[in-house]
mmCIF file of C-alpha atoms in Angstrom:
data_model
loop_
_atom_site.group_PDB
_atom_site.id
_atom_site.type_symbol
_atom_site.label_atom_id
_atom_site.label_comp_id
_atom_site.label_asym_id
_atom_site.label_seq_id
_atom_site.Cartn_x
_atom_site.Cartn_y
_atom_site.Cartn_z
ATOM 1 C CA UNK A 153 34.529 -31.150 -35.554
ATOM 2 C CA UNK A 154 32.463 -28.492 -37.213
ATOM 3 C CA UNK A 155 31.000 -26.090 -34.637
ATOM 4 C CA UNK A 156 27.890 -25.341 -36.763
ATOM 5 C CA UNK A 157 27.096 -29.045 -37.138
ATOM 6 C CA UNK A 158 27.453 -29.462 -33.397
ATOM 7 C CA UNK A 159 25.266 -26.487 -32.572
ATOM 8 C CA UNK A 160 22.499 -27.669 -35.151
ATOM 9 C CA UNK A 161 22.768 -31.154 -33.571
ATOM 10 C CA UNK A 162 22.066 -29.736 -29.962
ATOM 11 C CA UNK A 163 19.279 -27.465 -31.309
ATOM 12 C CA UNK A 164 17.639 -30.398 -32.785
ATOM 13 C CA UNK A 165 18.239 -32.761 -29.851
ATOM 14 C CA UNK A 166 16.748 -30.158 -27.493
ATOM 15 C CA UNK A 167 13.599 -30.028 -29.560
ATOM 16 C CA UNK A 168 13.300 -33.802 -29.703
ATOM 17 C CA UNK A 169 13.509 -33.970 -25.793
ATOM 18 C CA UNK A 170 10.933 -31.192 -25.485
ATOM 19 C CA UNK A 171 8.566 -33.114 -27.784
ATOM 20 C CA UNK A 172 8.923 -36.289 -25.778
ATOM 21 C CA UNK A 173 8.371 -34.559 -22.447
ATOM 22 C CA UNK A 174 5.414 -32.590 -23.715
ATOM 23 C CA UNK A 175 3.937 -35.534 -25.226
ATOM 24 C CA UNK A 176 4.360 -37.396 -21.793
ATOM 25 C CA UNK A 177 2.913 -34.478 -19.912
ATOM 26 C CA UNK A 178 -0.109 -34.511 -22.283
ATOM 27 C CA UNK A 179 -0.520 -38.332 -21.622
ATOM 28 C CA UNK A 180 0.213 -39.244 -25.232
ATOM 29 C CA UNK A 181 2.398 -42.176 -26.340
ATOM 30 C CA UNK A 182 5.956 -41.034 -26.986
ATOM 31 C CA UNK A 183 7.530 -44.324 -27.936
ATOM 32 C CA UNK A 184 8.100 -43.295 -31.577
ATOM 33 C CA UNK A 185 9.708 -39.938 -30.449
ATOM 34 C CA UNK A 186 11.891 -41.712 -27.942
ATOM 35 C CA UNK A 187 13.184 -44.336 -30.573
ATOM 36 C CA UNK A 188 13.894 -41.577 -33.023
ATOM 37 C CA UNK A 189 15.756 -39.585 -30.486
ATOM 38 C CA UNK A 190 17.865 -42.675 -29.292
ATOM 39 C CA UNK A 191 18.939 -43.250 -32.941
ATOM 40 C CA UNK A 192 19.636 -39.380 -33.376
ATOM 41 C CA UNK A 193 21.822 -39.354 -30.159
ATOM 42 C CA UNK A 194 23.664 -42.618 -31.283
ATOM 43 C CA UNK A 195 24.479 -41.027 -34.528
ATOM 44 C CA UNK A 196 25.676 -37.979 -32.673
ATOM 45 C CA UNK A 197 27.976 -40.008 -30.665
ATOM 46 C CA UNK A 198 29.442 -41.832 -33.638
ATOM 47 C CA UNK A 199 30.033 -38.548 -35.428
ATOM 48 C CA UNK A 200 31.564 -37.216 -32.282
ATOM 49 C CA UNK A 201 29.115 -34.270 -32.129
ATOM 50 C CA UNK A 202 28.212 -35.088 -28.441
ATOM 51 C CA UNK A 203 29.122 -36.883 -25.354
ATOM 52 C CA UNK A 204 26.759 -39.058 -23.238
ATOM 53 C CA UNK A 205 27.297 -36.407 -20.364
ATOM 54 C CA UNK A 206 26.356 -33.567 -22.536
ATOM 55 C CA UNK A 207 23.228 -35.473 -23.697
ATOM 56 C CA UNK A 208 22.238 -36.185 -20.141
ATOM 57 C CA UNK A 209 22.747 -32.620 -18.967
ATOM 58 C CA UNK A 210 20.590 -31.356 -21.949
ATOM 59 C CA UNK A 211 17.878 -33.889 -21.061
ATOM 60 C CA UNK A 212 17.830 -32.916 -17.390
ATOM 61 C CA UNK A 213 17.724 -29.233 -18.466
ATOM 62 C CA UNK A 214 14.646 -29.722 -20.786
ATOM 63 C CA UNK A 215 13.018 -32.118 -18.224
ATOM 64 C CA UNK A 216 13.237 -29.314 -15.592
ATOM 65 C CA UNK A 217 11.792 -26.761 -18.086
ATOM 66 C CA UNK A 218 8.826 -28.926 -19.159
ATOM 67 C CA UNK A 219 7.959 -30.540 -15.712
ATOM 68 C CA UNK A 220 9.353 -28.131 -13.204
ATOM 69 C CA UNK A 221 11.203 -30.855 -11.396
ATOM 70 C CA UNK A 222 14.403 -32.961 -12.072
ATOM 71 C CA UNK A 223 14.120 -36.404 -13.463
ATOM 72 C CA UNK A 224 15.315 -37.735 -10.197
ATOM 73 C CA UNK A 225 12.532 -35.836 -8.287
ATOM 74 C CA UNK A 226 9.878 -37.072 -10.636
ATOM 75 C CA UNK A 227 10.711 -40.798 -10.644
ATOM 76 C CA UNK A 228 9.868 -41.575 -6.998
ATOM 77 C CA UNK A 229 6.489 -39.871 -7.298
ATOM 78 C CA UNK A 230 5.588 -42.489 -10.095
ATOM 79 C CA UNK A 231 6.967 -45.325 -7.836
ATOM 80 C CA UNK A 232 4.886 -44.189 -4.835
ATOM 81 C CA UNK A 233 1.718 -44.025 -7.086
ATOM 82 C CA UNK A 234 2.528 -47.499 -8.106
ATOM 83 C CA UNK A 235 3.058 -48.837 -4.473
ATOM 84 C CA UNK A 236 -0.029 -47.017 -3.262
ATOM 85 C CA UNK A 237 -2.078 -48.727 -5.946
ATOM 86 C CA UNK A 238 -0.794 -52.111 -4.946
ATOM 87 C CA UNK A 239 -1.271 -51.426 -1.326
ATOM 88 C CA UNK A 240 -4.958 -50.423 -1.722
ATOM 89 C CA UNK A 241 -5.650 -52.961 -4.346
ATOM 90 C CA UNK A 242 -6.423 -50.293 -6.963
ATOM 91 C CA UNK A 243 -5.795 -52.509 -10.088
ATOM 92 C CA UNK A 244 -7.578 -49.848 -12.057
ATOM 93 C CA UNK A 245 -4.156 -48.078 -11.992
ATOM 94 C CA UNK A 246 -2.645 -51.020 -13.937
ATOM 95 C CA UNK A 247 -5.442 -50.915 -16.702
ATOM 96 C CA UNK A 248 -4.113 -47.515 -17.654
ATOM 97 C CA UNK A 249 -1.570 -47.771 -20.442
ATOM 98 C CA UNK A 250 2.130 -47.764 -19.177
ATOM 99 C CA UNK A 251 3.023 -44.673 -21.214
ATOM 100 C CA UNK A 252 0.553 -42.746 -19.372
ATOM 101 C CA UNK A 253 1.484 -44.023 -15.969
ATOM 102 C CA UNK A 254 5.029 -43.041 -16.518
ATOM 103 C CA UNK A 255 4.364 -39.248 -17.421
#
């Protein structure tokens, strides 16, 4: 495995994660970015440039940088918002596009 190729892969992947999380934070649709990144990761795995663990660690790091919390810490907040909306009958919450609700 070429070290320079591996480094270039991770530099690009880090930027892609950042783009995804910044779009999510700005309430923008990031579906295209996510699909592109999934393909990029798959190619990296096939070429043995990365492991699933390395990718997950990098994603967690970038998520922490952008949102200031871990992925695990941010998920329950969204679930709580959804449960509150159901409990209160606030169906306007569900009128909001899912990509915005999942920021």
